[in-house]
């Protein structure tokens, strides 16, 4: 526009400013994310690794002592190894107990919600309501429901003719109860994710399947599920990551008696163990080693997921 | 909302970029079903069994919330008696009053205020920074864009749990031990937010509109304020609500950062009720009720949008 009249000094200045603005502003816009992430995400992650090679006290964080891989060898074979392997095992069993039923139920629910329904909005909101509750509130309510004295769960068992169960004391009973809290909070959330993906499946696929004589069950199995594969993989990854980090539910389930994940650590997860070692026993170095072990576990799970996904794609 | 009224309906948050879904919803009830062709599963009317199962699941979803209310209105003996109470008793306000004054050292009112401050600041920061970064990634050309976006996606996979020990040390050194700022700073940006805004703006923001504004001589900030922000408003609302819920319910980091704080957030105060000396479950449940109600109300009012946000963000994630 300005070129026909010849650039005056003011215009070149403005042009320069304009060019500077359009060149620089993208970086200015993305900078906050990267700066904050570098300071409070990346740096701490690396620093955790560094700390895991030190002996650091919670009360005197400035004086740390280099001890090499001692925290790790202690964890895997030393005195705390009993707790570590126990917590690892609990993390895996609790993760499986909460993730598998949660995703299967969510898939079934999404299928049902995909029918033409009255009261659809109400049903969706009701299913998602647990998502709005916090770990703390949900865990406290379920701790009361599974309370050995006068708890709702034992009352129902009594009605069905069974004797009371000390839910918190047993390894499997307590893990079942905790898995139920996780399942309660997240099933509706996953169901809605599946529902959205289901509604994007082209109707023609069902049409073709119907013409080929597939009944509803076979349509679900041979049309819906394959079309949902990427979404299912996404939810598997997200819930696996969530399960690996399980903390609030086992931390609060036992109340004051269950700080270490139960009197016999029967539901202590790696997350609880990390908190316990770092912030109760004041061994921040060891807690960091647990954190990095969890990181390794997550990377391993990610690798397994990728391999499974590739296998699925090939099978298709 | 008024400013976005000129946008086509399909650009609405629930539907942006997902035309097939809109089509699916609209298609329901079209004559093809009457023609007897068994088309999509969604076009079947739900049978009584489907209703039965869904209503049962809805009851299971809602019952613990209802029961929190029931338990919060009983007393220490009644709440753990058998058979358990199934309808609210008369002690609700007594219990609420007790936790309101005593929970977390300074009462639930202070905790609610703290949680609101923290979640509000985090929401403001996350939406603002996500808007800027999302816009840049969606519509601006700059060297290294692809690499940087790849980095954002990669950071999605870094769990917060791995960083709590150094963050604790860092916050102590910054003089933010037991300070609410320690809860805000680390979560001020999220990779999910950037990703979410980018996905939305790629679809919803017409490039011609940007070019027109630039031709008129608007600088980048003016473009963001007058063009991008109004168009992004629905997505910002969804991202804001998701962020608020997440920040409000965050547990691990607050319980570490606010270790022994006399000025806790709601979740820290609740954890104190659960692990403290008090075993009066009716009081604990009153605390849980206070901690849950604000979000539940937000949820009931904006539930539809949250549902849309979850599905949109997740499927694209």
Coordinates of C-alpha atoms in Angstrom, one line a residue:
Chain A
X1 CA 0.0 0.0 0.0
X2 CA 2.7 2.4 1.0
X3 CA 5.1 1.5 -1.9
X4 CA 3.4 3.7 -4.5
X5 CA 4.0 6.9 -2.6
X6 CA 7.5 6.0 -1.6
X7 CA 8.4 5.2 2.0
X8 CA 8.7 8.1 4.3
X9 CA 10.8 7.7 7.4
X10 CA 7.8 7.2 9.6
X11 CA 6.6 4.4 7.4
X12 CA 9.8 2.5 7.4
X13 CA 9.9 2.8 11.1
X14 CA 6.4 1.4 11.2
X15 CA 7.2 -1.3 8.7
X16 CA 10.2 -2.3 10.8
X17 CA 8.0 -2.4 13.9
X18 CA 5.5 -4.4 12.1
X19 CA 8.1 -6.9 10.9
X20 CA 9.6 -7.1 14.3
X21 CA 6.1 -7.7 15.8
X22 CA 5.2 -10.5 13.4
X23 CA 8.6 -12.2 13.7
X24 CA 8.8 -11.9 17.5
X25 CA 5.3 -12.3 18.7
X26 CA 5.0 -16.0 18.0
X27 CA 7.9 -16.7 20.3
X28 CA 6.6 -14.3 22.9
X29 CA 3.3 -16.1 22.8
X30 CA 4.8 -19.6 23.3
X31 CA 7.4 -18.4 25.8
X32 CA 5.3 -18.5 29.0
X33 CA 4.6 -22.2 28.5
X34 CA 8.2 -23.1 27.9
X35 CA 9.5 -20.9 30.7
X36 CA 7.1 -22.2 33.3
X37 CA 7.5 -25.8 32.2
X38 CA 11.3 -25.5 32.2
X39 CA 11.3 -24.1 35.7
X40 CA 8.6 -26.3 37.3
X41 CA 8.5 -29.4 35.1
X42 CA 11.8 -30.1 33.4
X43 CA 14.2 -28.8 36.0
X44 CA 12.5 -30.7 38.9
X45 CA 12.5 -33.9 36.8
X46 CA 16.2 -33.8 36.3
X47 CA 16.8 -32.5 39.8
X48 CA 14.9 -35.5 41.1
X49 CA 17.4 -37.7 39.3
X50 CA 20.3 -35.8 40.8
X51 CA 18.8 -35.9 44.3
X52 CA 18.3 -39.7 44.0
X53 CA 22.0 -40.0 44.1
X54 CA 22.3 -38.1 47.4
X55 CA 21.3 -38.4 51.0
X56 CA 19.0 -35.5 51.7
X57 CA 17.2 -34.7 54.8
X58 CA 13.8 -33.1 54.7
X59 CA 14.8 -30.7 57.5
X60 CA 18.1 -29.6 56.1
X61 CA 17.8 -29.7 52.3
X62 CA 21.0 -27.6 51.8
X63 CA 23.4 -30.2 53.1
X64 CA 23.1 -33.2 50.8
X65 CA 25.7 -36.0 50.7
X66 CA 26.6 -37.9 47.5
X67 CA 26.0 -41.6 47.9
X68 CA 25.9 -42.8 44.3
X69 CA 23.5 -45.5 43.6
X70 CA 23.0 -46.4 47.3
X71 CA 19.4 -45.2 47.3
X72 CA 18.6 -47.6 44.4
X73 CA 20.5 -50.6 45.8
X74 CA 18.9 -50.0 49.2
X75 CA 15.5 -49.9 47.5
X76 CA 16.0 -53.0 45.4
X77 CA 18.0 -55.2 47.8
X78 CA 18.5 -53.4 51.1
X79 CA 16.4 -53.0 54.2
X80 CA 13.6 -50.9 52.6
X81 CA 13.4 -53.4 49.7
X82 CA 10.6 -55.3 51.5
X83 CA 8.5 -52.2 51.3
X84 CA 9.5 -51.4 47.8
X85 CA 8.6 -54.7 46.3
X86 CA 5.4 -54.8 48.3
X87 CA 4.5 -51.4 47.0
X88 CA 5.4 -52.3 43.5
X89 CA 3.2 -55.4 43.7
X90 CA 0.3 -53.4 45.2
X91 CA 0.7 -50.7 42.5
X92 CA 0.4 -53.4 39.8
X93 CA -2.6 -55.3 41.4
X94 CA -4.4 -52.1 42.4
X95 CA -3.8 -50.7 38.9
X96 CA -5.2 -53.8 37.2
X97 CA -8.1 -54.0 39.7
X98 CA -9.1 -50.4 39.0
X99 CA -8.2 -49.9 35.3
X100 CA -9.6 -53.1 33.7
X101 CA -13.1 -53.1 35.1
X102 CA -13.3 -49.3 34.8
X103 CA -12.6 -49.4 31.0
X104 CA -14.7 -52.4 30.3
X105 CA -17.7 -51.0 32.1
X106 CA -17.2 -47.6 30.4
X107 CA -17.2 -49.3 27.0
X108 CA -20.5 -51.1 27.8
X109 CA -22.0 -47.9 29.2
X110 CA -21.1 -45.9 26.2
X111 CA -22.7 -48.5 24.0
X112 CA -25.9 -48.2 26.0
X113 CA -25.8 -44.4 26.1
X114 CA -25.4 -44.5 22.3
X115 CA -29.0 -45.8 21.9
X116 CA -31.8 -43.3 21.4
X117 CA -32.7 -42.4 25.0
X118 CA -35.0 -40.2 27.0
X119 CA -33.3 -38.3 29.8
X120 CA -29.9 -38.5 28.0
X121 CA -28.7 -35.3 29.5
X122 CA -29.6 -36.4 33.0
X123 CA -27.9 -39.7 32.6
X124 CA -24.7 -38.2 31.3
X125 CA -24.5 -35.7 34.0
X126 CA -25.2 -38.3 36.7
X127 CA -22.5 -40.5 35.3
X128 CA -20.0 -37.7 35.3
X129 CA -20.8 -36.3 38.7
X130 CA -18.2 -38.5 40.5
X131 CA -15.6 -36.9 38.3
X132 CA -16.4 -33.6 40.0
X133 CA -15.6 -35.0 43.4
X134 CA -12.1 -34.9 44.8
X135 CA -9.9 -37.8 45.8
X136 CA -10.2 -36.7 49.4
X137 CA -14.0 -36.4 49.6
X138 CA -14.5 -39.6 47.6
X139 CA -12.1 -41.7 49.6
X140 CA -13.5 -40.5 52.9
X141 CA -17.1 -41.4 51.9
X142 CA -16.0 -44.9 50.7
X143 CA -13.9 -45.4 53.9
X144 CA -17.1 -44.9 55.8
X145 CA -19.0 -47.2 53.5
X146 CA -16.4 -49.9 54.1
X147 CA -16.0 -49.1 57.7
X148 CA -15.9 -52.3 59.8
X149 CA -18.3 -50.9 62.3
X150 CA -21.7 -50.0 60.9
X151 CA -20.4 -49.5 57.3
X152 CA -22.9 -49.7 54.5
X153 CA -21.0 -52.5 52.7
X154 CA -21.1 -54.9 55.6
X155 CA -24.8 -54.1 56.2
X156 CA -25.6 -55.0 52.6
X157 CA -23.5 -58.2 53.0
X158 CA -25.5 -58.9 56.1
X159 CA -28.8 -58.5 54.2
X160 CA -27.5 -61.0 51.7
X161 CA -26.7 -63.5 54.5
X162 CA -22.9 -63.0 54.7
X163 CA -20.9 -62.2 57.7
X164 CA -19.1 -58.8 58.1
X165 CA -15.8 -58.3 56.4
X166 CA -12.9 -56.2 57.9
X167 CA -12.4 -54.5 54.5
X168 CA -9.4 -52.5 55.5
X169 CA -7.4 -55.3 57.1
X170 CA -7.2 -57.8 54.2
X171 CA -4.9 -57.4 51.3
X172 CA -7.6 -58.2 48.6
X173 CA -10.6 -56.7 50.4
X174 CA -8.8 -53.4 50.9
X175 CA -7.5 -53.3 47.4
X176 CA -10.9 -54.1 46.1
X177 CA -12.4 -51.2 48.1
X178 CA -9.8 -48.8 46.9
X179 CA -10.1 -49.9 43.3
X180 CA -13.9 -49.3 43.6
X181 CA -13.2 -45.7 44.6
X182 CA -11.0 -45.2 41.5
X183 CA -13.6 -47.0 39.3
X184 CA -16.4 -44.9 40.8
X185 CA -14.7 -41.7 40.0
X186 CA -13.5 -42.4 36.5
X187 CA -15.9 -44.8 34.8
X188 CA -18.3 -42.1 33.7
X189 CA -15.5 -39.9 32.4
X190 CA -14.2 -42.8 30.2
X191 CA -17.7 -43.7 29.1
X192 CA -18.2 -40.2 27.7
X193 CA -14.9 -40.3 25.8
X194 CA -16.0 -43.6 24.3
X195 CA -19.4 -42.3 23.5
X196 CA -18.0 -39.3 21.6
X197 CA -15.8 -41.7 19.6
X198 CA -18.7 -44.0 18.9
X199 CA -20.8 -41.2 17.5
X200 CA -18.1 -40.4 15.0
X201 CA -18.3 -44.0 13.6
X202 CA -19.9 -43.7 10.1
X203 CA -23.3 -45.2 10.0
X204 CA -22.5 -46.9 6.7
X205 CA -20.3 -49.3 8.5
X206 CA -23.2 -50.5 10.5
X207 CA -25.4 -50.6 7.5
X208 CA -23.0 -52.8 5.7
X209 CA -22.6 -55.1 8.7
X210 CA -26.4 -55.3 9.0
X211 CA -26.7 -56.3 5.4
X212 CA -24.1 -59.0 5.9
X213 CA -26.4 -60.3 8.6
X214 CA -24.5 -59.2 11.7
X215 CA -26.6 -58.9 14.8
X216 CA -26.1 -56.1 17.3
X217 CA -23.6 -58.0 19.4
X218 CA -21.5 -58.8 16.3
X219 CA -21.8 -55.2 15.1
X220 CA -20.5 -54.0 18.5
X221 CA -17.7 -56.4 18.4
X222 CA -16.7 -56.1 14.7
X223 CA -17.6 -52.5 13.9
X224 CA -17.7 -50.4 17.1
X225 CA -14.7 -51.8 18.9
X226 CA -12.3 -51.7 15.9
X227 CA -13.3 -48.2 15.1
X228 CA -12.7 -47.2 18.7
X229 CA -9.2 -48.7 18.8
X230 CA -7.3 -45.4 19.0
X231 CA -9.6 -44.0 21.7
X232 CA -9.4 -47.3 23.7
X233 CA -5.6 -47.1 23.4
X234 CA -5.7 -43.4 24.6
X235 CA -7.8 -44.3 27.7
X236 CA -5.6 -47.3 28.4
X237 CA -2.5 -45.1 28.4
X238 CA -4.1 -42.4 30.5
X239 CA -5.5 -44.8 33.1
X240 CA -2.3 -46.7 33.3
X241 CA -0.4 -43.6 34.0
X242 CA -3.0 -42.7 36.6
X243 CA -2.8 -46.1 38.2
X244 CA 1.0 -46.0 38.4
X245 CA 0.7 -42.8 40.4
X246 CA -2.2 -43.9 42.6
X247 CA -1.7 -41.9 45.9
X248 CA -4.8 -40.2 47.4
X249 CA -7.0 -43.2 47.7
X250 CA -4.6 -45.5 49.5
X251 CA -3.2 -42.6 51.5
X252 CA -6.5 -41.7 53.0
X253 CA -8.4 -45.0 53.0
X254 CA -7.2 -46.2 56.3
X255 CA -7.5 -42.9 58.1
X256 CA -5.0 -42.3 60.8
X257 CA -4.1 -46.0 61.1
X258 CA -3.4 -46.3 57.4
X259 CA -0.7 -43.8 56.8
X260 CA 1.7 -46.4 55.4
X261 CA -1.0 -48.0 53.3
X262 CA -2.5 -50.1 56.0
X263 CA -1.3 -51.7 59.2
X264 CA 0.6 -54.3 57.2
X265 CA 1.2 -52.0 54.2
X266 CA -1.3 -54.2 52.4
X267 CA -2.4 -51.4 50.1
X268 CA 0.7 -49.2 50.1
X269 CA 1.5 -48.0 46.5
X270 CA 4.7 -46.6 45.2
X271 CA 3.2 -43.1 45.5
X272 CA 2.4 -43.6 49.2
X273 CA 5.8 -45.2 49.7
X274 CA 7.5 -42.1 48.1
X275 CA 5.5 -39.8 50.3
X276 CA 6.2 -41.9 53.4
X277 CA 10.0 -42.1 52.8
X278 CA 10.4 -38.5 51.8
X279 CA 8.0 -36.5 53.9
X280 CA 7.5 -38.7 57.0
X281 CA 10.9 -40.4 57.3
X282 CA 12.7 -37.3 55.9
X283 CA 14.7 -39.2 53.3
X284 CA 14.2 -37.1 50.3
X285 CA 17.0 -38.8 48.3
X286 CA 15.3 -42.2 48.7
X287 CA 12.0 -40.7 47.8
X288 CA 13.6 -39.3 44.6
X289 CA 14.9 -42.7 43.8
X290 CA 11.4 -44.1 44.1
X291 CA 10.2 -41.3 41.8
X292 CA 12.7 -42.2 39.2
X293 CA 11.9 -45.9 39.5
X294 CA 8.3 -44.9 38.8
X295 CA 9.5 -42.9 35.8
X296 CA 11.3 -46.0 34.5
X297 CA 8.2 -48.0 35.1
X298 CA 6.1 -45.5 33.1
X299 CA 8.6 -45.5 30.2
X300 CA 8.4 -49.3 30.2
X301 CA 4.6 -49.2 30.2
X302 CA 4.7 -46.7 27.4
X303 CA 7.0 -49.0 25.4
X304 CA 4.7 -52.0 26.0
X305 CA 1.7 -49.9 24.9
X306 CA 3.4 -48.8 21.8
X307 CA 4.3 -52.4 20.9
X308 CA 0.7 -53.6 21.6
X309 CA -0.6 -50.7 19.5
X310 CA 1.7 -51.7 16.6
X311 CA 0.7 -55.3 16.9
X312 CA -3.0 -54.3 16.8
X313 CA -2.4 -52.1 13.8
X314 CA -0.7 -55.0 12.0
X315 CA -3.5 -57.4 13.0
X316 CA -6.0 -55.1 11.4
Chain B
X1 CA -21.4 -15.6 23.8
X2 CA -23.0 -12.7 21.8
X3 CA -19.8 -12.0 20.0
X4 CA -19.6 -15.5 18.7
X5 CA -23.1 -15.5 17.5
X6 CA -22.0 -14.9 13.9
X7 CA -20.1 -18.2 13.9
X8 CA -21.7 -21.1 12.2
X9 CA -23.3 -23.5 14.7
X10 CA -20.9 -26.2 13.8
X11 CA -18.1 -24.2 15.3
X12 CA -19.6 -24.7 18.7
X13 CA -17.3 -26.2 21.2
X14 CA -18.9 -29.6 21.3
X15 CA -18.8 -30.0 17.6
X16 CA -15.8 -28.1 16.4
X17 CA -14.0 -30.2 13.9
X18 CA -16.3 -33.2 14.5
X19 CA -18.8 -32.8 11.8
X20 CA -19.5 -36.5 11.8
X21 CA -20.7 -36.3 15.3
X22 CA -23.1 -33.5 14.5
X23 CA -24.3 -35.5 11.6
X24 CA -24.8 -38.5 13.8
X25 CA -26.9 -36.7 16.2
X26 CA -29.0 -35.1 13.5
X27 CA -29.4 -38.2 11.6
X28 CA -31.2 -39.9 14.4
X29 CA -34.8 -40.2 13.5
X30 CA -34.4 -39.8 9.8
X31 CA -36.6 -42.0 7.7
X32 CA -33.9 -44.5 6.9
X33 CA -34.7 -46.2 10.1
X34 CA -38.3 -46.5 9.1
X35 CA -37.2 -48.2 5.9
X36 CA -36.2 -51.1 8.1
X37 CA -32.5 -50.9 7.4
X38 CA -30.6 -51.6 10.6
X39 CA -28.2 -48.7 10.3
X40 CA -26.2 -47.3 13.2
X41 CA -26.4 -48.8 16.7
X42 CA -27.3 -45.3 18.0
X43 CA -30.5 -45.3 16.0
X44 CA -32.0 -48.2 18.0
X45 CA -34.4 -47.1 20.6
X46 CA -33.2 -48.1 24.0
X47 CA -35.1 -51.1 25.4
X48 CA -36.3 -51.4 29.0
X49 CA -33.2 -53.4 30.0
X50 CA -30.9 -50.5 28.7
X51 CA -32.9 -48.1 30.8
X52 CA -32.7 -50.3 33.8
X53 CA -29.0 -50.7 33.6
X54 CA -28.3 -47.0 33.0
X55 CA -30.6 -45.9 35.8
X56 CA -28.9 -48.4 38.2
X57 CA -25.5 -47.1 37.2
X58 CA -26.7 -43.5 37.6
X59 CA -27.9 -44.4 41.1
X60 CA -24.5 -46.0 41.9
X61 CA -22.9 -42.8 40.6
X62 CA -25.0 -40.5 42.7
X63 CA -25.5 -42.6 45.8
X64 CA -22.2 -41.8 47.5
X65 CA -22.9 -38.1 47.0
X66 CA -26.4 -38.4 48.5
X67 CA -25.0 -40.5 51.3
X68 CA -22.4 -37.9 52.2
X69 CA -25.3 -35.6 52.8
X70 CA -27.2 -38.2 54.9
X71 CA -24.1 -39.1 57.0
X72 CA -23.3 -35.4 57.5
X73 CA -26.7 -34.9 59.0
X74 CA -26.4 -37.6 61.7
X75 CA -24.2 -37.8 64.8
X76 CA -21.1 -39.8 65.8
X77 CA -23.2 -42.8 66.9
X78 CA -25.9 -42.9 64.4
X79 CA -23.6 -42.7 61.4
X80 CA -21.9 -46.0 62.1
X81 CA -25.0 -47.8 63.4
X82 CA -26.6 -50.8 61.8
X83 CA -28.8 -50.5 59.8
X84 CA -27.1 -47.3 58.4
X85 CA -29.2 -44.2 58.1
X86 CA -30.8 -43.7 54.7
X87 CA -32.5 -40.4 55.1
X88 CA -31.1 -37.2 56.4
X89 CA -31.2 -36.6 60.2
X90 CA -31.3 -33.4 62.1
X91 CA -27.7 -32.6 62.7
X92 CA -26.6 -31.2 59.4
X93 CA -26.2 -27.6 60.4
X94 CA -24.5 -28.5 63.7
X95 CA -21.9 -30.6 61.9
X96 CA -21.5 -28.1 59.1
X97 CA -21.0 -25.4 61.6
X98 CA -18.4 -27.4 63.5
X99 CA -16.2 -28.1 60.5
X100 CA -16.8 -24.6 59.2
X101 CA -15.2 -23.2 62.3
X102 CA -12.6 -25.9 63.1
X103 CA -11.4 -27.8 60.0
X104 CA -7.8 -27.3 59.0
X105 CA -7.0 -25.1 61.9
X106 CA -8.7 -22.0 60.6
X107 CA -12.0 -23.4 59.5
X108 CA -13.5 -24.5 56.2
X109 CA -14.4 -21.0 55.2
X110 CA -10.7 -20.0 54.9
X111 CA -9.9 -23.3 53.2
X112 CA -12.7 -22.6 50.6
X113 CA -11.3 -19.1 50.0
X114 CA -7.8 -20.5 49.6
X115 CA -9.0 -23.2 47.1
X116 CA -10.9 -20.6 45.2
X117 CA -7.9 -18.3 45.0
X118 CA -5.6 -21.1 43.9
X119 CA -7.9 -22.7 41.4
X120 CA -8.9 -19.2 40.1
X121 CA -5.3 -18.1 39.6
X122 CA -4.4 -21.4 37.9
X123 CA -7.4 -21.2 35.7
X124 CA -6.7 -17.6 34.7
X125 CA -3.0 -18.4 34.0
X126 CA -3.7 -21.6 32.1
X127 CA -6.4 -20.2 29.9
X128 CA -4.4 -17.1 29.1
X129 CA -1.1 -18.7 28.3
X130 CA -2.9 -21.6 26.5
X131 CA -4.7 -19.0 24.3
X132 CA -1.5 -17.2 23.4
X133 CA 0.5 -20.4 22.7
X134 CA -2.4 -22.2 21.1
X135 CA -2.9 -19.3 18.8
X136 CA 0.7 -19.1 17.8
X137 CA 0.9 -22.8 17.1
X138 CA -2.4 -22.8 15.2
X139 CA -2.1 -19.7 13.0
X140 CA 1.3 -18.1 13.1
X141 CA 4.3 -19.2 11.0
X142 CA 7.7 -19.2 12.8
X143 CA 10.9 -21.1 12.7
X144 CA 10.9 -24.1 15.0
X145 CA 7.1 -24.3 15.2
X146 CA 6.9 -28.0 14.6
X147 CA 9.7 -28.9 17.0
X148 CA 8.3 -26.7 19.7
X149 CA 4.8 -28.2 19.3
X150 CA 6.3 -31.6 19.5
X151 CA 7.9 -30.6 22.8
X152 CA 4.6 -29.5 24.1
X153 CA 3.0 -32.9 23.2
X154 CA 6.0 -34.7 24.8
X155 CA 5.6 -32.8 28.1
X156 CA 2.0 -34.2 28.3
X157 CA 3.6 -37.5 29.3
X158 CA 5.6 -36.1 32.2
X159 CA 3.7 -36.9 35.4
X160 CA 3.7 -34.3 38.1
X161 CA 4.5 -36.9 40.8
X162 CA 8.1 -37.2 39.6
X163 CA 8.8 -33.6 40.5
X164 CA 7.4 -33.1 43.9
X165 CA 10.6 -33.6 45.9
X166 CA 12.6 -30.9 44.1
X167 CA 9.6 -28.7 43.9
X168 CA 9.3 -28.9 47.6
X169 CA 12.9 -27.9 48.0
X170 CA 12.6 -25.2 45.3
X171 CA 9.5 -23.6 47.0
X172 CA 11.3 -23.6 50.4
X173 CA 14.2 -21.7 48.8
X174 CA 11.9 -19.3 47.1
X175 CA 10.4 -18.6 50.5
X176 CA 7.1 -20.1 49.4
X177 CA 6.9 -23.0 51.9
X178 CA 3.3 -23.3 53.1
X179 CA 2.4 -20.4 50.8
X180 CA -0.5 -20.6 48.4
X181 CA 1.8 -19.4 45.6
X182 CA 3.6 -22.7 45.8
X183 CA 0.4 -24.3 44.6
X184 CA -0.2 -21.9 41.7
X185 CA 3.3 -21.6 40.1
X186 CA 3.9 -25.2 38.9
X187 CA 0.5 -25.6 37.4
X188 CA 0.3 -22.2 35.7
X189 CA 0.6 -23.7 32.3
X190 CA -0.4 -27.1 31.0
X191 CA 0.5 -28.9 27.8
X192 CA -3.1 -30.1 27.6
X193 CA -4.3 -26.5 27.5
X194 CA -1.9 -25.4 24.8
X195 CA -2.8 -28.5 22.7
X196 CA -6.6 -28.0 23.3
X197 CA -6.5 -24.3 22.3
X198 CA -4.4 -25.1 19.2
X199 CA -6.8 -27.8 18.0
X200 CA -9.8 -25.5 18.5
X201 CA -8.3 -22.4 16.8
X202 CA -7.0 -24.3 13.8
X203 CA -10.7 -25.0 13.1
X204 CA -12.5 -22.1 14.4
X205 CA -10.3 -19.1 13.5
X206 CA -10.6 -18.1 9.9
X207 CA -7.1 -17.1 8.5
X208 CA -8.7 -14.4 6.3
X209 CA -9.9 -12.7 9.4
X210 CA -6.4 -12.5 10.8
X211 CA -5.0 -11.3 7.5
X212 CA -7.7 -8.6 7.4
X213 CA -6.8 -7.4 10.9
X214 CA -3.1 -7.3 10.0
X215 CA -3.8 -5.4 6.8
X216 CA -5.7 -2.8 8.9
X217 CA -2.5 -2.4 10.8
X218 CA -3.4 -4.1 14.1
X219 CA -0.4 -5.4 16.0
X220 CA -0.3 -8.9 17.4
X221 CA -1.7 -8.1 20.8
X222 CA -4.6 -6.2 19.3
X223 CA -5.3 -9.2 17.0
X224 CA -5.3 -11.5 20.0
X225 CA -7.6 -9.2 22.0
X226 CA -10.0 -8.2 19.3
X227 CA -10.1 -11.2 16.9
X228 CA -8.7 -14.4 18.6
X229 CA -10.2 -13.9 22.1
X230 CA -13.8 -13.5 21.0
X231 CA -13.7 -16.5 18.8
X232 CA -11.9 -18.6 21.4
X233 CA -14.3 -17.7 24.1
X234 CA -16.3 -21.0 24.1
X235 CA -13.2 -23.1 24.1
X236 CA -11.7 -20.9 26.9
X237 CA -14.8 -21.5 28.9
X238 CA -14.5 -25.3 28.6
X239 CA -10.7 -25.3 29.3
X240 CA -11.3 -23.0 32.2
X241 CA -13.9 -25.3 33.8
X242 CA -11.7 -28.4 33.3
X243 CA -8.7 -26.6 34.7
X244 CA -10.7 -25.3 37.7
X245 CA -12.0 -28.8 38.5
X246 CA -8.6 -30.3 38.2
X247 CA -6.9 -27.6 40.3
X248 CA -9.6 -27.7 43.0
X249 CA -9.3 -31.4 43.3
X250 CA -5.5 -31.7 43.1
X251 CA -4.3 -33.6 46.1
X252 CA -0.7 -34.9 46.1
X253 CA 1.2 -31.6 45.6
X254 CA -1.0 -29.5 48.0
X255 CA -0.6 -32.1 50.7
X256 CA 3.2 -31.9 50.3
X257 CA 3.6 -28.2 49.7
X258 CA 1.1 -27.4 52.5
X259 CA 2.6 -29.9 54.9
X260 CA 1.4 -28.9 58.3
X261 CA 0.0 -25.6 57.0
X262 CA -2.2 -23.6 59.2
X263 CA -3.7 -22.0 56.0
X264 CA -4.7 -25.1 53.9
X265 CA -6.8 -25.6 50.8
X266 CA -10.0 -27.6 51.0
X267 CA -8.3 -30.9 50.0
X268 CA -5.6 -30.5 52.7
X269 CA -8.2 -29.6 55.3
X270 CA -10.2 -32.7 54.3
X271 CA -7.2 -34.9 54.5
X272 CA -6.6 -33.5 58.0
X273 CA -10.2 -34.5 58.9
X274 CA -9.6 -38.0 57.6
X275 CA -6.2 -38.6 59.2
X276 CA -6.6 -36.4 62.3
X277 CA -7.7 -37.4 65.7
X278 CA -11.4 -36.9 65.0
X279 CA -13.2 -40.1 64.2
X280 CA -16.7 -38.6 64.2
X281 CA -17.7 -39.6 60.8
X282 CA -20.6 -37.3 60.7
X283 CA -18.3 -34.3 61.1
X284 CA -15.9 -35.7 58.5
X285 CA -18.7 -36.2 56.1
X286 CA -19.9 -32.6 56.7
X287 CA -16.4 -31.5 55.6
X288 CA -16.6 -33.7 52.5
X289 CA -19.9 -32.1 51.7
X290 CA -18.5 -28.6 52.0
X291 CA -15.5 -29.6 49.9
X292 CA -17.7 -31.2 47.2
X293 CA -20.7 -28.9 46.9
X294 CA -19.1 -25.9 45.2
X295 CA -17.8 -28.0 42.4
X296 CA -20.9 -30.1 42.1
X297 CA -22.9 -26.9 41.7
X298 CA -20.6 -25.6 39.0
X299 CA -20.9 -29.0 37.4
X300 CA -24.7 -29.0 37.5
X301 CA -24.8 -25.5 35.9
X302 CA -22.2 -26.1 33.3
X303 CA -22.4 -29.9 33.1
X304 CA -23.2 -29.9 29.4
X305 CA -20.2 -27.8 28.5
X306 CA -17.9 -29.9 30.7
X307 CA -19.1 -33.1 28.9
X308 CA -18.4 -31.4 25.6
X309 CA -14.9 -30.3 26.7
X310 CA -14.0 -33.8 28.0
X311 CA -15.0 -35.5 24.8
X312 CA -13.5 -32.9 22.6
X313 CA -10.2 -32.7 24.4
X314 CA -9.9 -36.5 24.9
X315 CA -10.7 -37.7 21.4
X316 CA -8.3 -35.3 19.9
X317 CA -5.6 -36.0 22.5

